[in-house]
Amino acid sequence: PMYNAADFLKKCLESAVNQTLLDYEVIVVDDGSLDESVQICKKYCQENSQIRLIQKKHEGLMCTWIRGVQESSADYVAFMDADDWIEPNYLQKMFDAAKDADMVCCNCMREYEDYQVLQREKVQPGRYNKAAIEEQIFPILVNDGEYLERGVTPHRCAKLIRRSIIENNLRWCDKKIIFGEDFNIIFPVVQD
């Protein structure tokens, strides 16, 4: 999703097109940007065949990333917001870890102007079947006992999710939500 992201967009797109994985698509959905974001993205589209730009009227973040999912054709979806960037081996590592999993999660770094915070997933690394998810993850999914801490981070970024599971759970996404919209998809996906 992209909306008035000119200040961050080049770093985001550079990281997206410079992946070690070769077979992937980058779908940028513009949510009616009023700055130079569209022009920047169009330049990247001309230089990189795996980028596709979709323009639409301003409807908000949830409508925008949902449109991206609907436009995608891959079996798995990884999300980035326009102010995010990923390491060159990010997609390769996520796909290698997937091995037919429904979702892969990884840690991420939150960058601020003068410091960084590593945001770790609270659940132990490993593969979880339905019984293990119900026993070990469900009890700490919404809150793990600490203030605003969860077993699985609710953000879309730093996750690779089977596209069909996202599509199955779009019915839970209330397009009127303008803050914390990731909860609307990640928690249902984990429970699917």
JSON list of C-alpha atoms in Angstrom, two decimals:
[
{"chain": "A", "resi": 1, "resn": "PRO", "atom": "CA", "xyz": [0.00, 0.00, 0.00]},
{"chain": "A", "resi": 2, "resn": "MET", "atom": "CA", "xyz": [1.22, 3.47, -0.89]},
{"chain": "A", "resi": 3, "resn": "TYR", "atom": "CA", "xyz": [-0.16, 6.86, 0.12]},
{"chain": "A", "resi": 4, "resn": "ASN", "atom": "CA", "xyz": [1.96, 10.04, 0.01]},
{"chain": "A", "resi": 5, "resn": "ALA", "atom": "CA", "xyz": [5.12, 8.00, 0.62]},
{"chain": "A", "resi": 6, "resn": "ALA", "atom": "CA", "xyz": [7.62, 9.87, -1.54]},
{"chain": "A", "resi": 7, "resn": "ASP", "atom": "CA", "xyz": [10.06, 10.32, 1.36]},
{"chain": "A", "resi": 8, "resn": "PHE", "atom": "CA", "xyz": [10.37, 6.54, 1.94]},
{"chain": "A", "resi": 9, "resn": "LEU", "atom": "CA", "xyz": [9.39, 4.92, -1.34]},
{"chain": "A", "resi": 10, "resn": "LYS", "atom": "CA", "xyz": [12.79, 4.68, -3.06]},
{"chain": "A", "resi": 11, "resn": "LYS", "atom": "CA", "xyz": [14.34, 2.73, -0.16]},
{"chain": "A", "resi": 12, "resn": "CYS", "atom": "CA", "xyz": [11.28, 0.46, -0.05]},
{"chain": "A", "resi": 13, "resn": "LEU", "atom": "CA", "xyz": [11.27, -0.26, -3.78]},
{"chain": "A", "resi": 14, "resn": "GLU", "atom": "CA", "xyz": [15.05, -0.69, -3.95]},
{"chain": "A", "resi": 15, "resn": "SER", "atom": "CA", "xyz": [14.86, -3.34, -1.25]},
{"chain": "A", "resi": 16, "resn": "ALA", "atom": "CA", "xyz": [11.93, -5.04, -2.99]},
{"chain": "A", "resi": 17, "resn": "VAL", "atom": "CA", "xyz": [13.63, -5.33, -6.38]},
{"chain": "A", "resi": 18, "resn": "ASN", "atom": "CA", "xyz": [17.05, -6.34, -5.07]},
{"chain": "A", "resi": 19, "resn": "GLN", "atom": "CA", "xyz": [16.08, -9.72, -3.64]},
{"chain": "A", "resi": 20, "resn": "THR", "atom": "CA", "xyz": [18.13, -12.90, -4.02]},
{"chain": "A", "resi": 21, "resn": "LEU", "atom": "CA", "xyz": [14.89, -14.75, -4.81]},
{"chain": "A", "resi": 22, "resn": "LEU", "atom": "CA", "xyz": [14.20, -14.30, -8.53]},
{"chain": "A", "resi": 23, "resn": "ASP", "atom": "CA", "xyz": [10.59, -15.37, -9.08]},
{"chain": "A", "resi": 24, "resn": "TYR", "atom": "CA", "xyz": [8.22, -12.95, -7.33]},
{"chain": "A", "resi": 25, "resn": "GLU", "atom": "CA", "xyz": [5.94, -10.02, -8.07]},
{"chain": "A", "resi": 26, "resn": "VAL", "atom": "CA", "xyz": [5.77, -6.63, -6.41]},
{"chain": "A", "resi": 27, "resn": "ILE", "atom": "CA", "xyz": [2.31, -5.10, -6.40]},
{"chain": "A", "resi": 28, "resn": "VAL", "atom": "CA", "xyz": [2.14, -1.45, -5.38]},
{"chain": "A", "resi": 29, "resn": "VAL", "atom": "CA", "xyz": [-1.37, -0.15, -4.79]},
{"chain": "A", "resi": 30, "resn": "ASP", "atom": "CA", "xyz": [-1.58, 3.63, -4.73]},
{"chain": "A", "resi": 31, "resn": "ASP", "atom": "CA", "xyz": [-4.33, 4.92, -2.46]},
{"chain": "A", "resi": 32, "resn": "GLY", "atom": "CA", "xyz": [-4.77, 8.26, -4.24]},
{"chain": "A", "resi": 33, "resn": "SER", "atom": "CA", "xyz": [-1.40, 9.82, -3.40]},
{"chain": "A", "resi": 34, "resn": "LEU", "atom": "CA", "xyz": [-1.10, 13.57, -3.78]},
{"chain": "A", "resi": 35, "resn": "ASP", "atom": "CA", "xyz": [2.70, 13.77, -3.69]},
{"chain": "A", "resi": 36, "resn": "GLU", "atom": "CA", "xyz": [5.36, 12.40, -6.10]},
{"chain": "A", "resi": 37, "resn": "SER", "atom": "CA", "xyz": [4.84, 8.78, -5.05]},
{"chain": "A", "resi": 38, "resn": "VAL", "atom": "CA", "xyz": [3.13, 7.75, -8.30]},
{"chain": "A", "resi": 39, "resn": "GLN", "atom": "CA", "xyz": [5.88, 9.27, -10.46]},
{"chain": "A", "resi": 40, "resn": "ILE", "atom": "CA", "xyz": [8.58, 7.54, -8.40]},
{"chain": "A", "resi": 41, "resn": "CYS", "atom": "CA", "xyz": [6.78, 4.23, -8.66]},
{"chain": "A", "resi": 42, "resn": "LYS", "atom": "CA", "xyz": [6.18, 4.56, -12.41]},
{"chain": "A", "resi": 43, "resn": "LYS", "atom": "CA", "xyz": [9.92, 5.06, -12.90]},
{"chain": "A", "resi": 44, "resn": "TYR", "atom": "CA", "xyz": [10.62, 1.86, -10.97]},
{"chain": "A", "resi": 45, "resn": "CYS", "atom": "CA", "xyz": [7.97, 0.02, -13.00]},
{"chain": "A", "resi": 46, "resn": "GLN", "atom": "CA", "xyz": [9.71, 1.02, -16.25]},
{"chain": "A", "resi": 47, "resn": "GLU", "atom": "CA", "xyz": [13.03, -0.31, -14.94]},
{"chain": "A", "resi": 48, "resn": "ASN", "atom": "CA", "xyz": [11.75, -3.45, -13.18]},
{"chain": "A", "resi": 49, "resn": "SER", "atom": "CA", "xyz": [9.29, -5.82, -14.84]},
{"chain": "A", "resi": 50, "resn": "GLN", "atom": "CA", "xyz": [8.27, -7.52, -11.57]},
{"chain": "A", "resi": 51, "resn": "ILE", "atom": "CA", "xyz": [6.70, -4.27, -10.24]},
{"chain": "A", "resi": 52, "resn": "ARG", "atom": "CA", "xyz": [3.09, -3.52, -11.05]},
{"chain": "A", "resi": 53, "resn": "LEU", "atom": "CA", "xyz": [1.38, -0.27, -10.04]},
{"chain": "A", "resi": 54, "resn": "ILE", "atom": "CA", "xyz": [-2.35, -0.14, -9.41]},
{"chain": "A", "resi": 55, "resn": "GLN", "atom": "CA", "xyz": [-3.94, 3.25, -8.85]},
{"chain": "A", "resi": 56, "resn": "LYS", "atom": "CA", "xyz": [-7.24, 3.80, -7.08]},
{"chain": "A", "resi": 57, "resn": "LYS", "atom": "CA", "xyz": [-9.09, 6.52, -5.22]},
{"chain": "A", "resi": 58, "resn": "HIS", "atom": "CA", "xyz": [-8.24, 7.19, -1.57]},
{"chain": "A", "resi": 59, "resn": "GLU", "atom": "CA", "xyz": [-10.08, 4.64, 0.59]},
{"chain": "A", "resi": 60, "resn": "GLY", "atom": "CA", "xyz": [-7.64, 3.89, 3.39]},
{"chain": "A", "resi": 61, "resn": "LEU", "atom": "CA", "xyz": [-4.97, 1.36, 4.23]},
{"chain": "A", "resi": 62, "resn": "MET", "atom": "CA", "xyz": [-7.16, -1.71, 4.67]},
{"chain": "A", "resi": 63, "resn": "CYS", "atom": "CA", "xyz": [-8.89, -1.30, 1.30]},
{"chain": "A", "resi": 64, "resn": "THR", "atom": "CA", "xyz": [-5.50, -0.72, -0.29]},
{"chain": "A", "resi": 65, "resn": "TRP", "atom": "CA", "xyz": [-3.71, -3.84, 0.97]},
{"chain": "A", "resi": 66, "resn": "ILE", "atom": "CA", "xyz": [-6.82, -5.96, 0.33]},
{"chain": "A", "resi": 67, "resn": "ARG", "atom": "CA", "xyz": [-6.73, -4.79, -3.29]},
{"chain": "A", "resi": 68, "resn": "GLY", "atom": "CA", "xyz": [-3.09, -5.87, -3.47]},
{"chain": "A", "resi": 69, "resn": "VAL", "atom": "CA", "xyz": [-4.00, -9.36, -2.27]},
{"chain": "A", "resi": 70, "resn": "GLN", "atom": "CA", "xyz": [-6.82, -9.54, -4.83]},
{"chain": "A", "resi": 71, "resn": "GLU", "atom": "CA", "xyz": [-4.45, -8.50, -7.61]},
{"chain": "A", "resi": 72, "resn": "SER", "atom": "CA", "xyz": [-1.74, -10.97, -6.63]},
{"chain": "A", "resi": 73, "resn": "SER", "atom": "CA", "xyz": [-1.28, -14.32, -8.31]},
{"chain": "A", "resi": 74, "resn": "ALA", "atom": "CA", "xyz": [1.31, -16.01, -6.09]},
{"chain": "A", "resi": 75, "resn": "ASP", "atom": "CA", "xyz": [0.60, -18.83, -3.64]},
{"chain": "A", "resi": 76, "resn": "TYR", "atom": "CA", "xyz": [2.15, -16.78, -0.81]},
{"chain": "A", "resi": 77, "resn": "VAL", "atom": "CA", "xyz": [1.94, -13.08, 0.04]},
{"chain": "A", "resi": 78, "resn": "ALA", "atom": "CA", "xyz": [4.47, -10.98, 1.95]},
{"chain": "A", "resi": 79, "resn": "PHE", "atom": "CA", "xyz": [3.45, -7.46, 2.91]},
{"chain": "A", "resi": 80, "resn": "MET", "atom": "CA", "xyz": [5.45, -4.26, 3.01]},
{"chain": "A", "resi": 81, "resn": "ASP", "atom": "CA", "xyz": [4.15, -0.80, 3.69]},
{"chain": "A", "resi": 82, "resn": "ALA", "atom": "CA", "xyz": [5.72, 2.01, 1.69]},
{"chain": "A", "resi": 83, "resn": "ASP", "atom": "CA", "xyz": [7.89, 3.07, 4.64]},
{"chain": "A", "resi": 84, "resn": "ASP", "atom": "CA", "xyz": [9.28, -0.47, 5.14]},
{"chain": "A", "resi": 85, "resn": "TRP", "atom": "CA", "xyz": [12.36, -2.06, 3.64]},
{"chain": "A", "resi": 86, "resn": "ILE", "atom": "CA", "xyz": [13.67, -5.63, 3.62]},
{"chain": "A", "resi": 87, "resn": "GLU", "atom": "CA", "xyz": [17.08, -7.30, 3.56]},
{"chain": "A", "resi": 88, "resn": "PRO", "atom": "CA", "xyz": [18.20, -8.72, 0.17]},
{"chain": "A", "resi": 89, "resn": "ASN", "atom": "CA", "xyz": [17.69, -12.35, 1.28]},
{"chain": "A", "resi": 90, "resn": "TYR", "atom": "CA", "xyz": [14.37, -11.74, 3.08]},
{"chain": "A", "resi": 91, "resn": "LEU", "atom": "CA", "xyz": [12.06, -13.39, 0.52]},
{"chain": "A", "resi": 92, "resn": "GLN", "atom": "CA", "xyz": [14.43, -16.31, -0.07]},
{"chain": "A", "resi": 93, "resn": "LYS", "atom": "CA", "xyz": [14.69, -17.05, 3.64]},
{"chain": "A", "resi": 94, "resn": "MET", "atom": "CA", "xyz": [10.93, -16.77, 4.14]},
{"chain": "A", "resi": 95, "resn": "PHE", "atom": "CA", "xyz": [10.16, -19.08, 1.19]},
{"chain": "A", "resi": 96, "resn": "ASP", "atom": "CA", "xyz": [12.81, -21.57, 2.28]},
{"chain": "A", "resi": 97, "resn": "ALA", "atom": "CA", "xyz": [11.26, -21.63, 5.77]},
{"chain": "A", "resi": 98, "resn": "ALA", "atom": "CA", "xyz": [7.72, -22.03, 4.44]},
{"chain": "A", "resi": 99, "resn": "LYS", "atom": "CA", "xyz": [7.96, -25.61, 3.08]},
{"chain": "A", "resi": 100, "resn": "ASP", "atom": "CA", "xyz": [4.16, -25.71, 2.67]},
{"chain": "A", "resi": 101, "resn": "ALA", "atom": "CA", "xyz": [3.47, -23.88, 5.94]},
{"chain": "A", "resi": 102, "resn": "ASP", "atom": "CA", "xyz": [0.44, -21.59, 6.03]},
{"chain": "A", "resi": 103, "resn": "MET", "atom": "CA", "xyz": [2.37, -18.74, 7.65]},
{"chain": "A", "resi": 104, "resn": "VAL", "atom": "CA", "xyz": [5.98, -17.89, 8.40]},
{"chain": "A", "resi": 105, "resn": "CYS", "atom": "CA", "xyz": [6.86, -15.16, 10.91]},
{"chain": "A", "resi": 106, "resn": "CYS", "atom": "CA", "xyz": [10.17, -13.47, 11.58]},
{"chain": "A", "resi": 107, "resn": "ASN", "atom": "CA", "xyz": [11.52, -10.73, 13.80]},
{"chain": "A", "resi": 108, "resn": "CYS", "atom": "CA", "xyz": [11.74, -7.18, 12.53]},
{"chain": "A", "resi": 109, "resn": "MET", "atom": "CA", "xyz": [13.56, -3.99, 13.39]},
{"chain": "A", "resi": 110, "resn": "ARG", "atom": "CA", "xyz": [11.58, -0.84, 14.13]},
{"chain": "A", "resi": 111, "resn": "GLU", "atom": "CA", "xyz": [13.67, 2.14, 13.13]},
{"chain": "A", "resi": 112, "resn": "TYR", "atom": "CA", "xyz": [13.20, 5.55, 14.65]},
{"chain": "A", "resi": 113, "resn": "GLU", "atom": "CA", "xyz": [15.11, 8.74, 13.95]},
{"chain": "A", "resi": 114, "resn": "ASP", "atom": "CA", "xyz": [17.93, 8.06, 16.41]},
{"chain": "A", "resi": 115, "resn": "TYR", "atom": "CA", "xyz": [17.46, 4.47, 17.61]},
{"chain": "A", "resi": 116, "resn": "GLN", "atom": "CA", "xyz": [16.23, 0.99, 16.65]},
{"chain": "A", "resi": 117, "resn": "VAL", "atom": "CA", "xyz": [14.16, -1.61, 18.50]},
{"chain": "A", "resi": 118, "resn": "LEU", "atom": "CA", "xyz": [14.23, -5.30, 17.63]},
{"chain": "A", "resi": 119, "resn": "GLN", "atom": "CA", "xyz": [10.67, -6.61, 17.72]},
{"chain": "A", "resi": 120, "resn": "ARG", "atom": "CA", "xyz": [10.74, -10.35, 18.35]},
{"chain": "A", "resi": 121, "resn": "GLU", "atom": "CA", "xyz": [8.00, -12.89, 17.97]},
{"chain": "A", "resi": 122, "resn": "LYS", "atom": "CA", "xyz": [7.23, -14.26, 21.43]},
{"chain": "A", "resi": 123, "resn": "VAL", "atom": "CA", "xyz": [6.46, -17.83, 20.37]},
{"chain": "A", "resi": 124, "resn": "GLN", "atom": "CA", "xyz": [9.38, -20.21, 20.12]},
{"chain": "A", "resi": 125, "resn": "PRO", "atom": "CA", "xyz": [10.73, -20.83, 16.60]},
{"chain": "A", "resi": 126, "resn": "GLY", "atom": "CA", "xyz": [9.48, -24.01, 14.99]},
{"chain": "A", "resi": 127, "resn": "ARG", "atom": "CA", "xyz": [6.65, -25.60, 13.07]},
{"chain": "A", "resi": 128, "resn": "TYR", "atom": "CA", "xyz": [3.24, -25.69, 14.73]},
{"chain": "A", "resi": 129, "resn": "ASN", "atom": "CA", "xyz": [0.38, -27.99, 13.76]},
{"chain": "A", "resi": 130, "resn": "LYS", "atom": "CA", "xyz": [-3.23, -27.11, 14.63]},
{"chain": "A", "resi": 131, "resn": "ALA", "atom": "CA", "xyz": [-3.09, -28.80, 18.04]},
{"chain": "A", "resi": 132, "resn": "ALA", "atom": "CA", "xyz": [0.14, -26.99, 18.99]},
{"chain": "A", "resi": 133, "resn": "ILE", "atom": "CA", "xyz": [-1.29, -23.66, 17.82]},
{"chain": "A", "resi": 134, "resn": "GLU", "atom": "CA", "xyz": [-4.40, -24.19, 19.95]},
{"chain": "A", "resi": 135, "resn": "GLU", "atom": "CA", "xyz": [-2.38, -25.28, 22.98]},
{"chain": "A", "resi": 136, "resn": "GLN", "atom": "CA", "xyz": [0.65, -22.96, 22.82]},
{"chain": "A", "resi": 137, "resn": "ILE", "atom": "CA", "xyz": [-0.29, -19.90, 20.73]},
{"chain": "A", "resi": 138, "resn": "PHE", "atom": "CA", "xyz": [-4.01, -19.28, 21.30]},
{"chain": "A", "resi": 139, "resn": "PRO", "atom": "CA", "xyz": [-3.60, -18.61, 25.04]},
{"chain": "A", "resi": 140, "resn": "ILE", "atom": "CA", "xyz": [-1.09, -15.80, 24.33]},
{"chain": "A", "resi": 141, "resn": "LEU", "atom": "CA", "xyz": [-2.34, -14.66, 20.92]},
{"chain": "A", "resi": 142, "resn": "VAL", "atom": "CA", "xyz": [-4.09, -11.48, 22.05]},
{"chain": "A", "resi": 143, "resn": "ASN", "atom": "CA", "xyz": [-2.01, -10.88, 25.19]},
{"chain": "A", "resi": 144, "resn": "ASP", "atom": "CA", "xyz": [0.84, -12.83, 26.76]},
{"chain": "A", "resi": 145, "resn": "GLY", "atom": "CA", "xyz": [0.39, -11.30, 30.23]},
{"chain": "A", "resi": 146, "resn": "GLU", "atom": "CA", "xyz": [2.57, -8.23, 29.69]},
{"chain": "A", "resi": 147, "resn": "TYR", "atom": "CA", "xyz": [1.22, -4.82, 28.72]},
{"chain": "A", "resi": 148, "resn": "LEU", "atom": "CA", "xyz": [0.54, -4.75, 24.95]},
{"chain": "A", "resi": 149, "resn": "GLU", "atom": "CA", "xyz": [2.59, -7.90, 24.36]},
{"chain": "A", "resi": 150, "resn": "ARG", "atom": "CA", "xyz": [1.31, -10.73, 22.19]},
{"chain": "A", "resi": 151, "resn": "GLY", "atom": "CA", "xyz": [2.46, -14.22, 21.29]},
{"chain": "A", "resi": 152, "resn": "VAL", "atom": "CA", "xyz": [2.35, -13.42, 17.57]},
{"chain": "A", "resi": 153, "resn": "THR", "atom": "CA", "xyz": [2.91, -9.83, 16.50]},
{"chain": "A", "resi": 154, "resn": "PRO", "atom": "CA", "xyz": [-0.26, -8.63, 14.80]},
{"chain": "A", "resi": 155, "resn": "HIS", "atom": "CA", "xyz": [1.42, -6.69, 11.99]},
{"chain": "A", "resi": 156, "resn": "ARG", "atom": "CA", "xyz": [1.28, -7.87, 8.37]},
{"chain": "A", "resi": 157, "resn": "CYS", "atom": "CA", "xyz": [4.96, -7.09, 7.77]},
{"chain": "A", "resi": 158, "resn": "ALA", "atom": "CA", "xyz": [7.58, -9.73, 8.66]},
{"chain": "A", "resi": 159, "resn": "LYS", "atom": "CA", "xyz": [5.21, -12.51, 7.66]},
{"chain": "A", "resi": 160, "resn": "LEU", "atom": "CA", "xyz": [4.75, -14.74, 4.64]},
{"chain": "A", "resi": 161, "resn": "ILE", "atom": "CA", "xyz": [1.18, -16.03, 4.42]},
{"chain": "A", "resi": 162, "resn": "ARG", "atom": "CA", "xyz": [-0.51, -18.51, 2.13]},
{"chain": "A", "resi": 163, "resn": "ARG", "atom": "CA", "xyz": [-2.70, -16.39, -0.14]},
{"chain": "A", "resi": 164, "resn": "SER", "atom": "CA", "xyz": [-5.73, -18.70, 0.08]},
{"chain": "A", "resi": 165, "resn": "ILE", "atom": "CA", "xyz": [-5.82, -18.33, 3.88]},
{"chain": "A", "resi": 166, "resn": "ILE", "atom": "CA", "xyz": [-5.76, -14.54, 3.60]},
{"chain": "A", "resi": 167, "resn": "GLU", "atom": "CA", "xyz": [-8.59, -14.71, 1.07]},
{"chain": "A", "resi": 168, "resn": "ASN", "atom": "CA", "xyz": [-10.60, -17.02, 3.37]},
{"chain": "A", "resi": 169, "resn": "ASN", "atom": "CA", "xyz": [-10.35, -14.46, 6.14]},
{"chain": "A", "resi": 170, "resn": "LEU", "atom": "CA", "xyz": [-10.98, -11.20, 4.28]},
{"chain": "A", "resi": 171, "resn": "ARG", "atom": "CA", "xyz": [-14.59, -11.40, 5.45]},
{"chain": "A", "resi": 172, "resn": "TRP", "atom": "CA", "xyz": [-13.37, -10.36, 8.92]},
{"chain": "A", "resi": 173, "resn": "CYS", "atom": "CA", "xyz": [-11.76, -7.18, 7.60]},
{"chain": "A", "resi": 174, "resn": "ASP", "atom": "CA", "xyz": [-13.84, -4.13, 8.41]},
{"chain": "A", "resi": 175, "resn": "LYS", "atom": "CA", "xyz": [-12.78, -1.53, 5.84]},
{"chain": "A", "resi": 176, "resn": "LYS", "atom": "CA", "xyz": [-13.84, 1.30, 8.14]},
{"chain": "A", "resi": 177, "resn": "ILE", "atom": "CA", "xyz": [-10.99, 0.53, 10.57]},
{"chain": "A", "resi": 178, "resn": "ILE", "atom": "CA", "xyz": [-8.24, 3.12, 10.22]},
{"chain": "A", "resi": 179, "resn": "PHE", "atom": "CA", "xyz": [-5.93, 2.13, 13.08]},
{"chain": "A", "resi": 180, "resn": "GLY", "atom": "CA", "xyz": [-4.73, -1.33, 14.08]},
{"chain": "A", "resi": 181, "resn": "GLU", "atom": "CA", "xyz": [-6.12, -2.85, 10.89]},
{"chain": "A", "resi": 182, "resn": "ASP", "atom": "CA", "xyz": [-3.54, -5.65, 10.95]},
{"chain": "A", "resi": 183, "resn": "PHE", "atom": "CA", "xyz": [-5.39, -7.29, 13.87]},
{"chain": "A", "resi": 184, "resn": "ASN", "atom": "CA", "xyz": [-8.33, -7.77, 11.50]},
{"chain": "A", "resi": 185, "resn": "ILE", "atom": "CA", "xyz": [-6.38, -10.21, 9.32]},
{"chain": "A", "resi": 186, "resn": "ILE", "atom": "CA", "xyz": [-3.51, -11.68, 11.35]},
{"chain": "A", "resi": 187, "resn": "PHE", "atom": "CA", "xyz": [-5.53, -13.04, 14.27]},
{"chain": "A", "resi": 188, "resn": "PRO", "atom": "CA", "xyz": [-8.11, -14.75, 12.01]},
{"chain": "A", "resi": 189, "resn": "VAL", "atom": "CA", "xyz": [-5.29, -16.15, 9.83]},
{"chain": "A", "resi": 190, "resn": "VAL", "atom": "CA", "xyz": [-3.56, -17.67, 12.87]},
{"chain": "A", "resi": 191, "resn": "GLN", "atom": "CA", "xyz": [-6.84, -19.24, 13.95]},
{"chain": "A", "resi": 192, "resn": "ASP", "atom": "CA", "xyz": [-7.68, -20.63, 10.49]}
]
